[in-house]
Amino acid sequence: MDILRSKLDDQAYEDAILYCANSILPMHLGEKLINKIFGRNLQSHAAGLLAVMHCEAELGIGDRPTLTRIQAEMGRSRTLSGFFALLRFAGFIESVDHDQDRRARVLVAKPPLLDGLKTWLSHHLACAEVAGLVPTGTAHRIKHDDEFALRYIAAARLMLGHVRTYLAGTGAWPWFDSFDCGDRIALALVRAHYEHPGDIGQRWFSIESRHLSDRLGISHSHLRNVLNAAESSGFILQERRSHRTALTPRMLDDIRDFHLKFWGWAGETADQVETGSQRSA
């Protein structure tokens, strides 16, 4: 997979990342409640881990998820406890009695959580298909083949671990992802860059920051603070007189590095499902 990524030409990547921005970003625009719930990486990763544990248990290769088990893998946090209470209130999960331990409560992933995850994964797998990193049809299968989707999510533990490790490092994507809705902001910048004609290394574009902040359900001041901090960090350039923005080569390289790695991990997870190499009970 690393060899395939290294040989991916610029046009194939540009097609894939533009497809990514045009498919993933619209999922979040206008979804203010969803962005409020899943707009921070700790929360979205915890929900993903819960879904993985749920699907492992459905296949008989793991225990049912509990808050204690998830905290043991991600670190204890009052934020997680409150987050799962919010997920219960919003109907994404259910808390039920544990069969073997009356003191424990099992967290059950409900269809809205699993369907949302499948939709998100299908978009990224489609990006990997555009880039030529996974076989055509993989994205369709995860949305329409329930058995494949169940086994894919159950096999995604290593992929999620890779992502958490990557996001703990440096680079543009980890930097943006550390802010509320930071990944959404980064995708909006990427989409504007690749949709704008001109030299790929110097594409100036306009961002309707008030419109974007309203569609994401974040304050305009938060969005402007992120953009100004991104400029100070060397990820973007801003021309304040003309209200134009450009992405620096550093940001473009970092974004490419993350997405090619992530699509590669997504493809490896699909391979793992196909070869039946999930860990046994």
Short mmCIF file of C-alpha atoms in Angstrom, two decimals:
data_model
loop_
_atom_site.label_atom_id
_atom_site.label_comp_id
_atom_site.label_asym_id
_atom_site.label_seq_id
_atom_site.Cartn_x
_atom_site.Cartn_y
_atom_site.Cartn_z
CA MET A 1 0.00 0.00 0.00
CA ASP A 2 2.88 2.40 0.74
CA ILE A 3 4.25 1.71 -2.77
CA LEU A 4 0.88 2.55 -4.31
CA ARG A 5 0.68 5.80 -2.36
CA SER A 6 4.20 6.82 -3.36
CA LYS A 7 3.42 6.22 -7.05
CA LEU A 8 0.10 8.10 -7.00
CA ASP A 9 0.36 10.95 -9.50
CA ASP A 10 -0.68 14.52 -8.74
CA GLN A 11 -3.84 14.41 -10.86
CA ALA A 12 -5.12 11.21 -9.24
CA TYR A 13 -4.56 12.72 -5.81
CA GLU A 14 -6.17 16.02 -6.78
CA ASP A 15 -9.23 14.18 -8.11
CA ALA A 16 -9.45 12.16 -4.89
CA ILE A 17 -9.02 15.05 -2.45
CA LEU A 18 -11.51 17.23 -4.33
CA TYR A 19 -13.97 14.33 -4.32
CA CYS A 20 -13.30 14.01 -0.57
CA ALA A 21 -14.00 17.66 0.15
CA ASN A 22 -17.10 17.70 -2.05
CA SER A 23 -18.54 14.57 -0.44
CA ILE A 24 -17.49 14.85 3.21
CA LEU A 25 -17.99 18.59 3.78
CA PRO A 26 -21.67 18.66 2.69
CA MET A 27 -22.36 16.01 5.34
CA HIS A 28 -21.52 18.61 7.98
CA LEU A 29 -22.96 21.80 6.50
CA GLY A 30 -26.28 22.62 8.13
CA GLU A 31 -25.87 19.80 10.66
CA LYS A 32 -25.33 22.03 13.68
CA LEU A 33 -26.35 19.41 16.25
CA ILE A 34 -24.12 16.74 14.67
CA ASN A 35 -21.20 19.19 14.58
CA LYS A 36 -21.84 20.07 18.21
CA ILE A 37 -21.78 16.39 19.21
CA PHE A 38 -18.95 15.13 16.97
CA GLY A 39 -17.00 18.32 16.27
CA ARG A 40 -14.13 17.45 18.63
CA ASN A 41 -11.71 14.65 17.80
CA LEU A 42 -11.80 13.04 21.27
CA GLN A 43 -15.56 12.65 21.00
CA SER A 44 -15.66 11.36 17.43
CA HIS A 45 -12.87 8.86 18.14
CA ALA A 46 -14.64 7.62 21.27
CA ALA A 47 -17.84 7.11 19.27
CA GLY A 48 -15.86 5.24 16.62
CA LEU A 49 -14.27 2.98 19.23
CA LEU A 50 -17.68 2.29 20.74
CA ALA A 51 -18.94 1.25 17.29
CA VAL A 52 -15.93 -1.02 16.77
CA MET A 53 -16.47 -2.73 20.14
CA HIS A 54 -20.19 -3.07 19.42
CA CYS A 55 -19.52 -4.79 16.07
CA GLU A 56 -16.80 -7.01 17.58
CA ALA A 57 -19.31 -8.19 20.16
CA GLU A 58 -21.96 -8.77 17.46
CA LEU A 59 -19.47 -11.08 15.72
CA GLY A 60 -18.47 -12.79 18.97
CA ILE A 61 -14.85 -11.61 18.86
CA GLY A 62 -14.95 -9.08 21.69
CA ASP A 63 -16.78 -7.89 24.79
CA ARG A 64 -19.60 -5.38 24.78
CA PRO A 65 -18.48 -1.75 25.10
CA THR A 66 -18.72 -0.02 28.45
CA LEU A 67 -17.58 3.42 29.55
CA THR A 68 -14.85 1.79 31.65
CA ARG A 69 -13.50 -0.21 28.68
CA ILE A 70 -13.47 2.81 26.40
CA GLN A 71 -11.80 4.96 29.05
CA ALA A 72 -9.19 2.24 29.55
CA GLU A 73 -8.20 2.57 25.88
CA MET A 74 -8.55 6.33 25.48
CA GLY A 75 -7.81 7.59 28.98
CA ARG A 76 -10.21 8.54 31.75
CA SER A 77 -12.04 11.75 31.11
CA ARG A 78 -15.10 13.47 32.53
CA THR A 79 -15.65 14.72 28.99
CA LEU A 80 -16.24 11.17 27.77
CA SER A 81 -18.80 10.47 30.46
CA GLY A 82 -20.74 13.60 29.56
CA PHE A 83 -20.33 12.87 25.85
CA PHE A 84 -21.89 9.42 26.12
CA ALA A 85 -24.75 10.90 28.15
CA LEU A 86 -25.32 13.30 25.26
CA LEU A 87 -25.21 10.41 22.76
CA ARG A 88 -27.87 8.60 24.79
CA PHE A 89 -30.05 11.70 24.87
CA ALA A 90 -29.69 12.17 21.10
CA GLY A 91 -30.58 8.53 20.39
CA PHE A 92 -27.19 7.42 19.05
CA ILE A 93 -26.55 4.86 21.78
CA GLU A 94 -28.43 3.02 24.50
CA SER A 95 -27.26 2.01 27.96
CA VAL A 96 -28.47 -1.42 29.12
CA ASP A 97 -27.75 -3.80 31.98
CA HIS A 98 -24.66 -5.99 31.72
CA ASP A 99 -25.53 -9.71 31.56
CA GLN A 100 -22.71 -10.79 33.90
CA ASP A 101 -22.24 -7.70 36.09
CA ARG A 102 -25.19 -5.85 37.64
CA ARG A 103 -22.90 -2.95 38.57
CA ALA A 104 -21.89 -2.31 34.95
CA ARG A 105 -23.84 -0.82 32.05
CA VAL A 106 -23.29 -1.83 28.44
CA LEU A 107 -23.31 0.82 25.72
CA VAL A 108 -25.22 -0.31 22.61
CA ALA A 109 -24.66 1.47 19.28
CA LYS A 110 -28.01 2.40 17.72
CA PRO A 111 -28.71 2.60 13.96
CA PRO A 112 -28.18 6.40 13.68
CA LEU A 113 -24.59 6.04 14.94
CA LEU A 114 -23.79 3.00 12.79
CA ASP A 115 -25.48 4.43 9.69
CA GLY A 116 -23.65 7.73 10.09
CA LEU A 117 -20.34 5.92 10.44
CA LYS A 118 -21.05 3.77 7.38
CA THR A 119 -21.89 6.86 5.33
CA TRP A 120 -18.69 8.62 6.44
CA LEU A 121 -16.59 5.53 5.71
CA SER A 122 -18.24 5.04 2.32
CA HIS A 123 -17.25 8.55 1.28
CA HIS A 124 -13.63 7.98 2.28
CA LEU A 125 -13.56 4.57 0.61
CA ALA A 126 -14.92 6.23 -2.54
CA CYS A 127 -11.99 8.68 -2.31
CA ALA A 128 -9.64 5.72 -2.03
CA GLU A 129 -11.29 4.22 -5.10
CA VAL A 130 -10.75 7.46 -7.05
CA ALA A 131 -7.10 7.37 -5.98
CA GLY A 132 -6.86 3.74 -7.06
CA LEU A 133 -6.05 2.47 -3.56
CA VAL A 134 -9.03 0.11 -3.15
CA PRO A 135 -11.08 -1.97 -5.59
CA THR A 136 -14.08 -0.28 -7.19
CA GLY A 137 -17.27 -1.14 -5.35
CA THR A 138 -15.85 -1.17 -1.81
CA ALA A 139 -17.63 2.07 -0.90
CA HIS A 140 -20.93 0.71 -2.20
CA ARG A 141 -20.55 -2.49 -0.19
CA ILE A 142 -20.08 -0.77 3.15
CA LYS A 143 -23.35 1.13 2.68
CA HIS A 144 -25.45 -1.65 1.17
CA ASP A 145 -23.95 -4.95 2.39
CA ASP A 146 -24.80 -5.19 6.10
CA GLU A 147 -22.57 -8.20 6.72
CA PHE A 148 -19.57 -6.55 5.07
CA ALA A 149 -20.20 -3.31 6.99
CA LEU A 150 -20.42 -5.19 10.28
CA ARG A 151 -17.15 -6.99 9.65
CA TYR A 152 -15.46 -3.83 8.33
CA ILE A 153 -16.30 -1.75 11.40
CA ALA A 154 -15.25 -4.62 13.68
CA ALA A 155 -11.92 -4.73 11.83
CA ALA A 156 -11.38 -0.95 12.05
CA ARG A 157 -9.72 -0.90 15.49
CA LEU A 158 -6.19 -0.75 14.02
CA MET A 159 -7.21 1.95 11.54
CA LEU A 160 -8.66 4.09 14.33
CA GLY A 161 -5.49 3.52 16.35
CA HIS A 162 -3.37 4.72 13.42
CA VAL A 163 -5.53 7.84 13.13
CA ARG A 164 -5.32 8.63 16.86
CA THR A 165 -1.53 8.22 16.76
CA TYR A 166 -1.24 10.43 13.68
CA LEU A 167 -3.45 13.14 15.19
CA ALA A 168 -1.29 13.20 18.30
CA GLY A 169 1.63 14.35 16.12
CA THR A 170 2.41 17.50 14.21
CA GLY A 171 1.29 18.71 10.81
CA ALA A 172 -1.62 20.61 9.34
CA TRP A 173 -4.36 18.01 9.79
CA PRO A 174 -3.61 17.30 13.48
CA TRP A 175 -3.33 21.06 14.04
CA PHE A 176 -6.73 21.86 12.51
CA ASP A 177 -8.35 18.80 14.08
CA SER A 178 -7.46 20.07 17.55
CA PHE A 179 -10.09 22.82 17.21
CA ASP A 180 -13.88 22.53 17.35
CA CYS A 181 -14.93 21.67 13.78
CA GLY A 182 -11.31 22.14 12.73
CA ASP A 183 -11.44 19.26 10.26
CA ARG A 184 -14.50 20.85 8.64
CA ILE A 185 -12.70 24.19 8.35
CA ALA A 186 -9.67 22.50 6.79
CA LEU A 187 -11.88 20.68 4.26
CA ALA A 188 -13.55 23.97 3.29
CA LEU A 189 -10.11 25.48 2.65
CA VAL A 190 -8.99 22.44 0.67
CA ARG A 191 -12.14 22.46 -1.45
CA ALA A 192 -11.76 26.16 -2.23
CA HIS A 193 -8.11 25.64 -3.18
CA TYR A 194 -8.66 22.74 -5.57
CA GLU A 195 -11.80 24.24 -7.10
CA HIS A 196 -10.00 27.50 -7.90
CA PRO A 197 -8.23 27.69 -11.27
CA GLY A 198 -4.59 28.67 -11.57
CA ASP A 199 -1.16 27.51 -10.54
CA ILE A 200 -1.61 24.82 -7.89
CA GLY A 201 1.16 26.38 -5.83
CA GLN A 202 -0.44 29.84 -5.72
CA ARG A 203 -4.21 29.72 -5.75
CA TRP A 204 -5.90 32.64 -4.06
CA PHE A 205 -9.56 32.22 -3.20
CA SER A 206 -12.26 33.86 -1.12
CA ILE A 207 -13.85 32.24 1.92
CA GLU A 208 -17.29 33.45 3.01
CA SER A 209 -16.39 33.07 6.66
CA ARG A 210 -19.71 34.21 8.11
CA HIS A 211 -21.64 31.86 5.84
CA LEU A 212 -19.31 28.95 6.65
CA SER A 213 -19.45 29.54 10.41
CA ASP A 214 -23.25 29.73 10.30
CA ARG A 215 -23.54 26.49 8.29
CA LEU A 216 -21.21 24.68 10.72
CA GLY A 217 -22.93 26.08 13.80
CA ILE A 218 -19.80 27.73 15.20
CA SER A 219 -19.19 31.37 16.03
CA HIS A 220 -17.66 33.61 13.42
CA SER A 221 -15.03 34.70 15.93
CA HIS A 222 -13.99 31.06 16.46
CA LEU A 223 -13.58 30.54 12.71
CA ARG A 224 -11.59 33.75 12.32
CA ASN A 225 -9.40 32.82 15.29
CA VAL A 226 -8.63 29.44 13.69
CA LEU A 227 -7.79 31.06 10.34
CA ASN A 228 -5.57 33.70 11.94
CA ALA A 229 -3.79 31.08 14.02
CA ALA A 230 -3.36 28.94 10.89
CA GLU A 231 -1.67 31.89 9.22
CA SER A 232 0.66 32.36 12.20
CA SER A 233 1.47 28.63 12.08
CA GLY A 234 2.44 28.79 8.42
CA PHE A 235 -0.50 26.84 7.00
CA ILE A 236 -2.32 29.60 5.12
CA LEU A 237 -1.71 33.08 3.71
CA GLN A 238 -4.23 35.92 3.94
CA GLU A 239 -4.62 39.10 1.93
CA ARG A 240 -6.80 41.18 4.18
CA ARG A 241 -7.43 44.01 1.73
CA SER A 242 -8.87 41.68 -0.89
CA HIS A 243 -10.22 39.16 1.66
CA ARG A 244 -8.41 36.34 -0.12
CA THR A 245 -6.76 33.22 1.26
CA ALA A 246 -4.19 30.76 -0.07
CA LEU A 247 -2.82 27.47 1.25
CA THR A 248 0.91 27.16 1.75
CA PRO A 249 2.95 24.29 0.24
CA ARG A 250 3.47 23.04 3.80
CA MET A 251 -0.28 22.69 4.37
CA LEU A 252 -0.85 21.09 0.97
CA ASP A 253 1.89 18.52 1.63
CA ASP A 254 0.62 17.77 5.13
CA ILE A 255 -2.98 17.35 3.96
CA ARG A 256 -1.83 15.02 1.20
CA ASP A 257 0.26 12.98 3.64
CA PHE A 258 -2.63 12.46 6.06
CA HIS A 259 -5.27 11.58 3.49
CA LEU A 260 -3.12 9.16 1.54
CA LYS A 261 -2.19 7.42 4.79
CA PHE A 262 -5.80 7.35 5.96
CA TRP A 263 -7.14 6.02 2.65
CA GLY A 264 -4.39 3.42 2.74
CA TRP A 265 -5.44 2.32 6.23
CA ALA A 266 -9.06 2.19 5.06
CA GLY A 267 -8.00 -0.04 2.18
CA GLU A 268 -5.96 -2.28 4.45
CA THR A 269 -9.03 -2.71 6.67
CA ALA A 270 -11.04 -3.82 3.62
CA ASP A 271 -8.28 -6.28 2.73
CA GLN A 272 -8.36 -7.61 6.28
CA VAL A 273 -12.09 -8.24 6.00
CA GLU A 274 -11.75 -9.96 2.64
CA THR A 275 -8.97 -12.26 3.83
CA GLY A 276 -10.81 -13.06 7.05
CA SER A 277 -7.84 -12.04 9.19
CA GLN A 278 -9.84 -10.40 11.99
CA ARG A 279 -8.76 -11.57 15.39
CA SER A 280 -10.72 -14.59 16.55
CA ALA A 281 -12.64 -14.90 19.78
#
